[in-house]
Amino acid sequence: MAKFLPLSEFTDAESYRLMPFKLSRFSEEEHLISNDFGEWMLLSNEALQALVNNQLVPTSELYRELKSKHFIYSGDITLGMEILASKLKTKKDFIVGFSKLHIFCMTLRCNHSCSYCQVSRKTENADKGCYDMSDEVLERSIDIMLQSPSMSVTMEFQGGESLLALNQVKKAVLLAKEKNEHIGKEIVFVICTNLTSVTHEDLEFFKEHNVEISTSLDGHAALHNLNRPTSGGNSYEKVIRSFDMVREMYGELRLSALMTTTKESLNYPKEIIDEYVRQGLHQVFIRELNPYGFAEKAARKIGYTTDEFLQFYKEMLDYIIEINKKGIPFEECFAGLILRKLMTPWSIGFVDLQSPTGTGFNVTLYNYNGKVYPSDESRMMAETGDDTFCLGNVLTDSYEQLFFGEPMQLIASAALNEALPACSDCAYAPFCGSEPVRRLQTQGDVVGHRPTDSYCYRNKAIIQHIINLWLNGDAETKAIMLRWMRG
């Protein structure tokens, strides 16, 4: 009796069966296929025909790759079910623990009048009693946050300009720490601020309590000052002075910055990146204008088409890769997120690219007046009179009433790409996200209509561009993208 069976015993049968997969045209010659386990491949038109017509040869390289990525199977499918379940669970791990990002809108007062502002800002000298978060609302909001099932939460302070309510921010940090002593959650503190009024004393407090700083830098002086005018003028000079203060206190620049793209920004893709590098920053998140709140009206003056934004994005991305090749490490954050979704088995925390949607399920916003929203975007809609997504009020509603009421049910009805028209069979869907709030704002209902959905069009174009860079870029480009993927 032979110790080992012959090789022929381990050869797949000539026939195979298809696993569920999604299909989209990638180019004239190729199709993109993907599945719910995060696997994807580009197939030529001929290879796709061979696949669906059961004409693949079991010994071919294409057959083996398709099988290893769970697009086909032969034999007993139940043998691999545990692996598939584990992959799917890992991809959807972000949903475990429910809301992890808790945004506290501390004030509506602001010392800027940004051209793209999405909320009805009040002047910095407006009545604090009317437009700042009260002690009662603050304490109750913290109690709601600490009831969240997740043992790791981020407490993010926003405005208006959050530094104008700094005493309340300090109170919030100390109170959250005190209340958390017997609960034991890991709390990450982040303050979103334009930094123009920050002091050494403020930074000492942030350093002592490990408060991370998120700010805005739209580019060089002329562009930043145009987009983000402030009382007293020259917002660029003020924010750069604050950058220097942070360097002085922390040794390295321990903050992140965001830029928002206006029509004027489109003229300066390289100059914006050069400014970030000059200021010692190592990454940028290229953001388009949001269609929410008061920014929708401003878009008539400072807006652009989706195609114009995509051209701008690609120019910036190409330039970022170019400077990396010159030895300057720099990352475009959105590309990094897409790469992690394409190339790793892990879930990501970026709510705009989540399915089920991160709206409400991974984000909670506590407004200065006690109202609770499932995202910052839904609060912006409320500022212009549409309170569709208001979950309730911390002063009158319990945790259960807030998170199991009709607004959350509405969000849940359109939360899954896997169950949405056109998304359910789109090959880009596993790397995209469901956005019911945006779709209600731009298309009139939470499901939306994909052929006229600019969010869908933009994301597909960016994902396609990143796949092209990965597959067709030189070795140096791939090495750069690998660094971004690893974070």
GROMACS .gro file of C-alpha atoms in nm:
model
  487
    1MET     CA    1   0.000   0.000   0.000
    2ALA     CA    2   0.144   0.338  -0.103
    3LYS     CA    3   0.219   0.591   0.169
    4PHE     CA    4   0.103   0.881  -0.047
    5LEU     CA    5  -0.180   0.915  -0.295
    6PRO     CA    6  -0.080   1.012  -0.649
    7LEU     CA    7  -0.093   1.380  -0.752
    8SER     CA    8  -0.393   1.309  -0.971
    9GLU     CA    9  -0.601   1.253  -0.657
   10PHE     CA   10  -0.557   1.620  -0.565
   11THR     CA   11  -0.636   1.768  -0.906
   12ASP     CA   12  -0.963   1.962  -0.931
   13ALA     CA   13  -1.238   1.826  -1.147
   14GLU     CA   14  -1.284   1.982  -1.488
   15SER     CA   15  -1.605   2.154  -1.376
   16TYR     CA   16  -1.636   2.424  -1.111
   17ARG     CA   17  -1.906   2.645  -0.970
   18LEU     CA   18  -1.924   3.020  -0.939
   19MET     CA   19  -1.934   3.191  -0.603
   20PRO     CA   20  -2.138   3.514  -0.579
   21PHE     CA   21  -1.943   3.809  -0.716
   22LYS     CA   22  -2.001   4.165  -0.833
   23LEU     CA   23  -1.913   4.286  -1.181
   24SER     CA   24  -1.841   4.629  -1.330
   25ARG     CA   25  -1.676   4.742  -1.651
   26PHE     CA   26  -1.329   4.881  -1.576
   27SER     CA   27  -1.221   4.970  -1.929
   28GLU     CA   28  -1.300   4.871  -2.286
   29GLU     CA   29  -1.085   4.561  -2.246
   30GLU     CA   30  -1.136   4.469  -1.880
   31HIS     CA   31  -1.394   4.409  -1.609
   32LEU     CA   32  -1.351   4.446  -1.234
   33ILE     CA   33  -1.493   4.164  -1.024
   34SER     CA   34  -1.514   4.165  -0.645
   35ASN     CA   35  -1.689   3.985  -0.362
   36ASP     CA   36  -1.810   4.055  -0.010
   37PHE     CA   37  -1.489   3.913   0.136
   38GLY     CA   38  -1.286   4.204  -0.001
   39GLU     CA   39  -1.121   4.017  -0.288
   40TRP     CA   40  -1.099   4.168  -0.635
   41MET     CA   41  -0.949   4.099  -0.977
   42LEU     CA   42  -0.934   4.256  -1.321
   43LEU     CA   43  -1.039   4.016  -1.597
   44SER     CA   44  -1.007   4.061  -1.969
   45ASN     CA   45  -1.326   4.027  -2.168
   46GLU     CA   46  -1.208   3.687  -2.290
   47ALA     CA   47  -1.121   3.565  -1.939
   48LEU     CA   48  -1.461   3.674  -1.810
   49GLN     CA   49  -1.637   3.481  -2.085
   50ALA     CA   50  -1.429   3.172  -2.007
   51LEU     CA   51  -1.507   3.207  -1.636
   52VAL     CA   52  -1.885   3.228  -1.668
   53ASN     CA   53  -1.900   2.960  -1.939
   54ASN     CA   54  -1.708   2.709  -1.725
   55GLN     CA   55  -1.418   2.695  -1.969
   56LEU     CA   56  -1.126   2.755  -1.733
   57VAL     CA   57  -0.855   2.490  -1.713
   58PRO     CA   58  -0.799   2.376  -1.349
   59THR     CA   59  -0.422   2.384  -1.394
   60SER     CA   60  -0.416   2.743  -1.520
   61GLU     CA   61  -0.285   3.033  -1.313
   62LEU     CA   62  -0.612   3.224  -1.362
   63TYR     CA   63  -0.815   2.932  -1.225
   64ARG     CA   64  -0.595   2.909  -0.916
   65GLU     CA   65  -0.616   3.282  -0.846
   66LEU     CA   66  -0.994   3.285  -0.886
   67LYS     CA   67  -1.027   2.989  -0.653
   68SER     CA   68  -0.791   3.132  -0.391
   69LYS     CA   69  -0.995   3.453  -0.390
   70HIS     CA   70  -1.326   3.265  -0.357
   71PHE     CA   71  -1.474   3.351  -0.695
   72ILE     CA   72  -1.509   2.982  -0.783
   73TYR     CA   73  -1.509   2.652  -0.597
   74SER     CA   74  -1.499   2.283  -0.672
   75GLY     CA   75  -1.584   1.995  -0.447
   76ASP     CA   76  -1.752   2.050  -0.110
   77ILE     CA   77  -1.807   2.423  -0.049
   78THR     CA   78  -1.877   2.371   0.322
   79LEU     CA   79  -1.509   2.295   0.380
   80GLY     CA   80  -1.421   2.663   0.337
   81MET     CA   81  -1.718   2.822   0.511
   82GLU     CA   82  -1.532   2.899   0.834
   83ILE     CA   83  -1.261   3.083   0.640
   84LEU     CA   84  -1.520   3.288   0.451
   85ALA     CA   85  -1.710   3.368   0.770
   86SER     CA   86  -1.387   3.483   0.934
   87LYS     CA   87  -1.301   3.707   0.637
   88LEU     CA   88  -1.645   3.866   0.635
   89LYS     CA   89  -1.640   3.917   1.012
   90THR     CA   90  -1.300   4.085   0.989
   91LYS     CA   91  -1.416   4.317   0.710
   92LYS     CA   92  -1.723   4.421   0.911
   93ASP     CA   93  -1.547   4.443   1.247
   94PHE     CA   94  -1.600   4.820   1.263
   95ILE     CA   95  -1.969   4.766   1.343
   96VAL     CA   96  -1.889   4.580   1.666
   97GLY     CA   97  -1.935   4.807   1.966
   98PHE     CA   98  -2.162   5.052   1.782
   99SER     CA   99  -2.073   5.424   1.791
  100LYS     CA  100  -1.705   5.497   1.855
  101LEU     CA  101  -1.672   5.859   1.738
  102HIS     CA  102  -1.858   6.102   1.964
  103ILE     CA  103  -1.858   6.461   1.839
  104PHE     CA  104  -1.933   6.742   2.084
  105CYS     CA  105  -2.035   7.069   1.918
  106MET     CA  106  -1.926   7.300   2.199
  107THR     CA  107  -2.031   7.633   2.043
  108LEU     CA  108  -2.170   7.796   1.732
  109ARG     CA  109  -1.950   8.101   1.787
  110CYS     CA  110  -1.659   8.144   1.548
  111ASN     CA  111  -1.390   8.399   1.464
  112HIS     CA  112  -1.377   8.297   1.097
  113SER     CA  113  -1.616   8.347   0.807
  114CYS     CA  114  -1.500   8.069   0.575
  115SER     CA  115  -1.644   8.077   0.225
  116TYR     CA  116  -1.750   7.713   0.247
  117CYS     CA  117  -1.885   7.708   0.605
  118GLN     CA  118  -2.165   7.454   0.640
  119VAL     CA  119  -2.335   7.589   0.955
  120SER     CA  120  -2.496   7.912   1.065
  121ARG     CA  121  -2.199   8.048   1.257
  122LYS     CA  122  -2.238   8.319   1.519
  123THR     CA  123  -1.985   8.594   1.587
  124GLU     CA  124  -1.725   8.528   1.853
  125ASN     CA  125  -1.891   8.783   2.083
  126ALA     CA  126  -2.239   8.631   2.055
  127ASP     CA  127  -2.425   8.526   2.370
  128LYS     CA  128  -2.250   8.225   2.527
  129GLY     CA  129  -2.569   8.134   2.710
  130CYS     CA  130  -2.747   8.087   2.378
  131TYR     CA  131  -2.475   7.935   2.161
  132ASP     CA  132  -2.237   7.743   2.391
  133MET     CA  133  -2.301   7.398   2.537
  134SER     CA  134  -2.432   7.425   2.893
  135ASP     CA  135  -2.301   7.224   3.189
  136GLU     CA  136  -2.625   7.024   3.199
  137VAL     CA  137  -2.611   6.931   2.830
  138LEU     CA  138  -2.239   6.851   2.857
  139GLU     CA  139  -2.278   6.615   3.152
  140ARG     CA  140  -2.575   6.435   3.003
  141SER     CA  141  -2.395   6.400   2.667
  142ILE     CA  142  -2.094   6.245   2.838
  143ASP     CA  143  -2.325   6.002   3.019
  144ILE     CA  144  -2.475   5.896   2.685
  145MET     CA  145  -2.127   5.854   2.532
  146LEU     CA  146  -2.014   5.634   2.820
  147GLN     CA  147  -2.320   5.410   2.774
  148SER     CA  148  -2.191   5.318   2.428
  149PRO     CA  149  -2.097   4.946   2.411
  150SER     CA  150  -1.755   5.020   2.262
  151MET     CA  151  -1.468   5.010   2.509
  152SER     CA  152  -1.270   5.249   2.290
  153VAL     CA  153  -1.421   5.587   2.199
  154THR     CA  154  -1.303   5.915   2.051
  155MET     CA  155  -1.435   6.237   2.205
  156GLU     CA  156  -1.401   6.509   1.941
  157PHE     CA  157  -1.466   6.876   2.013
  158GLN     CA  158  -1.601   7.092   1.730
  159GLY     CA  159  -1.762   7.430   1.676
  160GLY     CA  160  -1.797   7.696   1.552
  161GLU     CA  161  -1.450   7.751   1.688
  162SER     CA  162  -1.404   7.518   1.983
  163LEU     CA  163  -1.132   7.734   2.144
  164LEU     CA  164  -1.393   8.005   2.204
  165ALA     CA  165  -1.555   7.762   2.449
  166LEU     CA  166  -1.227   7.636   2.589
  167ASN     CA  167  -1.342   7.636   2.951
  168GLN     CA  168  -1.622   7.397   2.853
  169VAL     CA  169  -1.375   7.183   2.657
  170LYS     CA  170  -1.148   7.157   2.961
  171LYS     CA  171  -1.447   7.076   3.179
  172ALA     CA  172  -1.552   6.806   2.931
  173VAL     CA  173  -1.209   6.638   2.934
  174LEU     CA  174  -1.188   6.635   3.313
  175LEU     CA  175  -1.549   6.524   3.360
  176ALA     CA  176  -1.519   6.244   3.104
  177LYS     CA  177  -1.205   6.117   3.276
  178GLU     CA  178  -1.372   6.130   3.617
  179LYS     CA  179  -1.688   5.949   3.505
  180ASN     CA  180  -1.483   5.692   3.315
  181GLU     CA  181  -1.277   5.587   3.619
  182HIS     CA  182  -1.523   5.314   3.719
  183ILE     CA  183  -1.606   5.220   3.357
  184GLY     CA  184  -1.258   5.179   3.211
  185LYS     CA  185  -1.306   5.283   2.849
  186GLU     CA  186  -1.014   5.403   2.640
  187ILE     CA  187  -1.095   5.765   2.550
  188VAL     CA  188  -0.906   5.953   2.279
  189PHE     CA  189  -0.955   6.331   2.291
  190VAL     CA  190  -0.941   6.541   1.972
  191ILE     CA  191  -1.002   6.913   1.935
  192CYS     CA  192  -1.090   7.057   1.594
  193THR     CA  193  -0.975   7.417   1.588
  194ASN     CA  194  -0.856   7.684   1.347
  195LEU     CA  195  -0.575   7.745   1.602
  196THR     CA  196  -0.573   8.122   1.546
  197SER     CA  197  -0.644   8.202   1.912
  198VAL     CA  198  -0.455   7.920   2.083
  199THR     CA  199  -0.222   8.008   2.373
  200HIS     CA  200   0.069   7.835   2.544
  201GLU     CA  201  -0.161   7.769   2.839
  202ASP     CA  202  -0.410   7.595   2.610
  203LEU     CA  203  -0.137   7.379   2.462
  204GLU     CA  204  -0.010   7.288   2.809
  205PHE     CA  205  -0.355   7.152   2.892
  206PHE     CA  206  -0.373   6.960   2.562
  207LYS     CA  207  -0.029   6.812   2.622
  208GLU     CA  208  -0.110   6.713   2.981
  209HIS     CA  209  -0.429   6.533   2.878
  210ASN     CA  210  -0.308   6.394   2.543
  211VAL     CA  211  -0.557   6.597   2.341
  212GLU     CA  212  -0.486   6.558   1.970
  213ILE     CA  213  -0.521   6.867   1.750
  214SER     CA  214  -0.695   6.877   1.413
  215THR     CA  215  -0.681   7.201   1.218
  216SER     CA  216  -0.728   7.345   0.871
  217LEU     CA  217  -0.471   7.461   0.618
  218ASP     CA  218  -0.604   7.529   0.270
  219GLY     CA  219  -0.268   7.608   0.114
  220HIS     CA  220  -0.033   7.902   0.077
  221ALA     CA  221  -0.108   8.242   0.232
  222ALA     CA  222  -0.314   8.396  -0.049
  223LEU     CA  223  -0.535   8.089  -0.091
  224HIS     CA  224  -0.581   8.022   0.281
  225ASN     CA  225  -0.670   8.386   0.352
  226LEU     CA  226  -0.916   8.388   0.062
  227ASN     CA  227  -1.093   8.069   0.174
  228ARG     CA  228  -1.074   8.131   0.548
  229PRO     CA  229  -1.101   8.502   0.636
  230THR     CA  230  -1.090   8.584   1.008
  231SER     CA  231  -1.156   8.881   1.232
  232GLY     CA  232  -0.844   9.097   1.235
  233GLY     CA  233  -0.729   8.952   0.901
  234ASN     CA  234  -0.443   8.723   0.789
  235SER     CA  235  -0.568   8.388   0.918
  236TYR     CA  236  -0.270   8.220   0.746
  237GLU     CA  237  -0.013   8.411   0.952
  238LYS     CA  238  -0.202   8.330   1.272
  239VAL     CA  239  -0.230   7.958   1.205
  240ILE     CA  240   0.138   7.928   1.104
  241ARG     CA  241   0.238   8.108   1.423
  242SER     CA  242   0.035   7.849   1.614
  243PHE     CA  243   0.208   7.568   1.423
  244ASP     CA  244   0.537   7.706   1.555
  245MET     CA  245   0.399   7.707   1.910
  246VAL     CA  246   0.297   7.343   1.880
  247ARG     CA  247   0.644   7.254   1.751
  248GLU     CA  248   0.801   7.437   2.042
  249MET     CA  249   0.590   7.251   2.298
  250TYR     CA  250   0.582   6.903   2.147
  251GLY     CA  251   0.918   6.883   1.971
  252GLU     CA  252   0.749   6.759   1.655
  253LEU     CA  253   0.434   6.879   1.490
  254ARG     CA  254   0.175   6.665   1.668
  255LEU     CA  255  -0.130   6.775   1.476
  256SER     CA  256  -0.317   6.694   1.159
  257ALA     CA  257  -0.453   6.938   0.904
  258LEU     CA  258  -0.735   6.926   0.652
  259MET     CA  259  -0.781   7.125   0.334
  260THR     CA  260  -1.107   7.201   0.159
  261THR     CA  261  -1.110   7.245  -0.217
  262THR     CA  262  -1.270   7.558  -0.361
  263LYS     CA  263  -1.281   7.676  -0.721
  264GLU     CA  264  -0.970   7.885  -0.653
  265SER     CA  265  -0.788   7.581  -0.507
  266LEU     CA  266  -0.811   7.405  -0.843
  267ASN     CA  267  -0.540   7.638  -0.974
  268TYR     CA  268  -0.281   7.534  -0.715
  269PRO     CA  269  -0.249   7.153  -0.680
  270LYS     CA  270   0.130   7.157  -0.642
  271GLU     CA  271   0.147   7.477  -0.437
  272ILE     CA  272  -0.092   7.334  -0.176
  273ILE     CA  273   0.126   7.027  -0.127
  274ASP     CA  274   0.441   7.239  -0.117
  275GLU     CA  275   0.285   7.444   0.164
  276TYR     CA  276   0.204   7.132   0.365
  277VAL     CA  277   0.560   7.006   0.325
  278ARG     CA  278   0.699   7.349   0.418
  279GLN     CA  279   0.499   7.339   0.741
  280GLY     CA  280   0.635   6.998   0.840
  281LEU     CA  281   0.312   6.810   0.773
  282HIS     CA  282   0.337   6.457   0.637
  283GLN     CA  283  -0.010   6.399   0.499
  284VAL     CA  284  -0.312   6.569   0.346
  285PHE     CA  285  -0.676   6.473   0.304
  286ILE     CA  286  -0.798   6.620  -0.024
  287ARG     CA  287  -1.159   6.717   0.047
  288GLU     CA  288  -1.419   6.844  -0.194
  289LEU     CA  289  -1.692   7.087  -0.094
  290ASN     CA  290  -1.976   6.932   0.105
  291PRO     CA  291  -2.333   6.966  -0.025
  292TYR     CA  292  -2.475   7.031   0.322
  293GLY     CA  293  -2.620   7.328   0.502
  294PHE     CA  294  -2.505   7.674   0.404
  295ALA     CA  295  -2.217   7.535   0.194
  296GLU     CA  296  -2.475   7.434  -0.068
  297LYS     CA  297  -2.553   7.801  -0.135
  298ALA     CA  298  -2.185   7.898  -0.135
  299ALA     CA  299  -2.113   7.631  -0.397
  300ARG     CA  300  -2.270   7.854  -0.660
  301LYS     CA  301  -1.974   8.090  -0.619
  302ILE     CA  302  -1.689   7.864  -0.511
  303GLY     CA  303  -1.800   7.528  -0.649
  304TYR     CA  304  -1.697   7.313  -0.946
  305THR     CA  305  -1.800   6.998  -1.126
  306THR     CA  306  -1.713   6.650  -1.003
  307ASP     CA  307  -1.493   6.602  -1.310
  308GLU     CA  308  -1.300   6.919  -1.225
  309PHE     CA  309  -1.243   6.790  -0.872
  310LEU     CA  310  -1.129   6.451  -1.001
  311GLN     CA  311  -0.877   6.613  -1.233
  312PHE     CA  312  -0.748   6.821  -0.942
  313TYR     CA  313  -0.730   6.514  -0.716
  314LYS     CA  314  -0.534   6.313  -0.971
  315GLU     CA  315  -0.289   6.600  -1.031
  316MET     CA  316  -0.228   6.631  -0.657
  317LEU     CA  317  -0.190   6.256  -0.616
  318ASP     CA  318   0.062   6.237  -0.902
  319TYR     CA  319   0.260   6.523  -0.749
  320ILE     CA  320   0.255   6.360  -0.404
  321ILE     CA  321   0.397   6.040  -0.554
  322GLU     CA  322   0.659   6.250  -0.734
  323ILE     CA  323   0.782   6.418  -0.415
  324ASN     CA  324   0.789   6.080  -0.237
  325LYS     CA  325   1.024   5.958  -0.508
  326LYS     CA  326   1.248   6.254  -0.424
  327GLY     CA  327   1.275   6.134  -0.065
  328ILE     CA  328   0.998   6.340   0.101
  329PRO     CA  329   0.757   6.103   0.282
  330PHE     CA  330   0.404   6.231   0.233
  331GLU     CA  331   0.064   6.059   0.218
  332GLU     CA  332  -0.273   6.138   0.065
  333CYS     CA  333  -0.507   6.004   0.333
  334PHE     CA  334  -0.806   5.912   0.118
  335ALA     CA  335  -0.585   5.707  -0.115
  336GLY     CA  336  -0.438   5.535   0.191
  337LEU     CA  337  -0.787   5.440   0.311
  338ILE     CA  338  -0.886   5.302  -0.030
  339LEU     CA  339  -0.563   5.102  -0.045
  340ARG     CA  340  -0.631   4.950   0.297
  341LYS     CA  341  -0.977   4.847   0.180
  342LEU     CA  342  -0.839   4.703  -0.146
  343MET     CA  343  -0.528   4.531  -0.016
  344THR     CA  344  -0.583   4.425   0.347
  345PRO     CA  345  -0.839   4.206   0.527
  346TRP     CA  346  -0.903   4.472   0.791
  347SER     CA  347  -1.191   4.713   0.840
  348ILE     CA  348  -1.127   5.086   0.855
  349GLY     CA  349  -1.263   5.354   1.086
  350PHE     CA  350  -1.342   5.612   0.819
  351VAL     CA  351  -1.721   5.639   0.832
  352ASP     CA  352  -1.771   5.761   0.472
  353LEU     CA  353  -1.641   5.428   0.339
  354GLN     CA  354  -1.839   5.195   0.563
  355SER     CA  355  -2.123   4.955   0.489
  356PRO     CA  356  -2.329   4.932   0.707
  357THR     CA  357  -2.310   5.309   0.704
  358GLY     CA  358  -2.108   5.480   0.973
  359THR     CA  359  -2.389   5.736   1.009
  360GLY     CA  360  -2.540   5.672   1.352
  361PHE     CA  361  -2.379   5.329   1.376
  362ASN     CA  362  -2.024   5.459   1.422
  363VAL     CA  363  -2.078   5.831   1.486
  364THR     CA  364  -2.286   6.030   1.733
  365LEU     CA  365  -2.297   6.410   1.748
  366TYR     CA  366  -2.411   6.606   2.052
  367ASN     CA  367  -2.510   6.958   1.955
  368TYR     CA  368  -2.458   7.259   2.182
  369ASN     CA  369  -2.836   7.274   2.247
  370GLY     CA  370  -2.872   6.910   2.353
  371LYS     CA  371  -2.998   6.773   2.023
  372VAL     CA  372  -2.835   6.451   1.906
  373TYR     CA  373  -2.754   6.366   1.544
  374PRO     CA  374  -2.608   6.056   1.373
  375SER     CA  375  -2.335   6.259   1.199
  376ASP     CA  376  -2.196   6.607   1.150
  377GLU     CA  377  -2.359   6.618   0.806
  378SER     CA  378  -2.707   6.562   0.950
  379ARG     CA  379  -2.648   6.849   1.194
  380MET     CA  380  -2.559   7.071   0.897
  381MET     CA  381  -2.887   6.979   0.732
  382ALA     CA  382  -3.068   7.075   1.051
  383GLU     CA  383  -2.905   7.419   1.042
  384THR     CA  384  -3.101   7.491   0.722
  385GLY     CA  385  -3.428   7.362   0.863
  386ASP     CA  386  -3.425   6.990   0.780
  387ASP     CA  387  -3.432   6.801   1.112
  388THR     CA  388  -3.509   6.462   0.955
  389PHE     CA  389  -3.219   6.288   1.126
  390CYS     CA  390  -3.244   6.442   1.474
  391LEU     CA  391  -3.232   6.143   1.709
  392GLY     CA  392  -3.368   6.335   2.006
  393ASN     CA  393  -3.234   6.544   2.294
  394VAL     CA  394  -3.001   6.437   2.574
  395LEU     CA  395  -3.214   6.630   2.826
  396THR     CA  396  -3.536   6.445   2.748
  397ASP     CA  397  -3.451   6.112   2.583
  398SER     CA  398  -3.289   5.793   2.708
  399TYR     CA  399  -3.014   5.601   2.530
  400GLU     CA  400  -3.272   5.357   2.395
  401GLN     CA  401  -3.500   5.634   2.270
  402LEU     CA  402  -3.211   5.807   2.094
  403PHE     CA  403  -3.071   5.505   1.913
  404PHE     CA  404  -3.379   5.293   1.844
  405GLY     CA  405  -3.618   5.563   1.723
  406GLU     CA  406  -3.756   5.640   1.377
  407PRO     CA  407  -3.454   5.841   1.249
  408MET     CA  408  -3.219   5.547   1.314
  409GLN     CA  409  -3.470   5.312   1.151
  410LEU     CA  410  -3.472   5.537   0.844
  411ILE     CA  411  -3.091   5.530   0.830
  412ALA     CA  412  -3.088   5.152   0.875
  413SER     CA  413  -3.327   5.111   0.581
  414ALA     CA  414  -3.053   5.238   0.346
  415ALA     CA  415  -2.743   5.142   0.543
  416LEU     CA  416  -2.610   4.848   0.342
  417ASN     CA  417  -2.443   4.870   0.002
  418GLU     CA  418  -2.513   4.498  -0.025
  419ALA     CA  419  -2.889   4.571  -0.030
  420LEU     CA  420  -2.908   4.899  -0.224
  421PRO     CA  421  -3.015   4.924  -0.591
  422ALA     CA  422  -2.712   4.932  -0.825
  423CYS     CA  423  -2.473   4.901  -0.528
  424SER     CA  424  -2.563   4.538  -0.460
  425ASP     CA  425  -2.399   4.418  -0.782
  426CYS     CA  426  -2.138   4.695  -0.825
  427ALA     CA  427  -1.779   4.571  -0.810
  428TYR     CA  428  -1.668   4.895  -0.641
  429ALA     CA  429  -1.920   4.859  -0.356
  430PRO     CA  430  -1.695   4.663  -0.113
  431PHE     CA  431  -1.451   4.955  -0.120
  432CYS     CA  432  -1.713   5.230  -0.101
  433GLY     CA  433  -1.966   5.334   0.164
  434SER     CA  434  -2.335   5.393   0.214
  435GLU     CA  435  -2.433   5.759   0.263
  436PRO     CA  436  -2.809   5.790   0.336
  437VAL     CA  437  -2.779   6.146   0.473
  438ARG     CA  438  -2.594   6.273   0.167
  439ARG     CA  439  -2.841   6.102  -0.066
  440LEU     CA  440  -3.140   6.257   0.105
  441GLN     CA  441  -2.973   6.597   0.079
  442THR     CA  442  -2.868   6.567  -0.286
  443GLN     CA  443  -3.128   6.331  -0.434
  444GLY     CA  444  -3.437   6.357  -0.218
  445ASP     CA  445  -3.440   6.015  -0.050
  446VAL     CA  446  -3.205   5.797   0.154
  447VAL     CA  447  -3.162   5.534  -0.120
  448GLY     CA  448  -3.081   5.769  -0.407
  449HIS     CA  449  -3.029   5.707  -0.777
  450ARG     CA  450  -2.679   5.588  -0.870
  451PRO     CA  451  -2.663   5.708  -1.234
  452THR     CA  452  -2.705   6.068  -1.113
  453ASP     CA  453  -2.519   6.032  -0.781
  454SER     CA  454  -2.201   6.244  -0.778
  455TYR     CA  455  -2.074   6.064  -0.465
  456CYS     CA  456  -2.093   5.731  -0.645
  457TYR     CA  457  -1.933   5.875  -0.960
  458ARG     CA  458  -1.646   6.033  -0.766
  459ASN     CA  459  -1.565   5.729  -0.553
  460LYS     CA  460  -1.569   5.490  -0.848
  461ALA     CA  461  -1.334   5.717  -1.043
  462ILE     CA  462  -1.088   5.748  -0.753
  463ILE     CA  463  -1.092   5.375  -0.676
  464GLN     CA  464  -1.034   5.302  -1.045
  465HIS     CA  465  -0.743   5.547  -1.056
  466ILE     CA  466  -0.580   5.392  -0.748
  467ILE     CA  467  -0.619   5.040  -0.890
  468ASN     CA  468  -0.455   5.160  -1.212
  469LEU     CA  469  -0.165   5.313  -1.019
  470TRP     CA  470  -0.120   4.991  -0.823
  471LEU     CA  471  -0.130   4.758  -1.123
  472ASN     CA  472   0.053   4.975  -1.375
  473GLY     CA  473   0.283   5.190  -1.163
  474ASP     CA  474   0.656   5.129  -1.142
  475ALA     CA  475   0.818   4.951  -0.847
  476GLU     CA  476   0.885   5.280  -0.668
  477THR     CA  477   0.521   5.387  -0.696
  478LYS     CA  478   0.407   5.053  -0.554
  479ALA     CA  479   0.650   5.085  -0.264
  480ILE     CA  480   0.507   5.430  -0.183
  481MET     CA  481   0.151   5.297  -0.196
  482LEU     CA  482   0.248   5.008   0.030
  483ARG     CA  483   0.369   5.257   0.292
  484TRP     CA  484   0.036   5.439   0.274
  485MET     CA  485  -0.152   5.112   0.300
  486ARG     CA  486   0.033   5.022   0.620
  487GLY     CA  487  -0.049   5.364   0.767
   0.00000   0.00000   0.00000
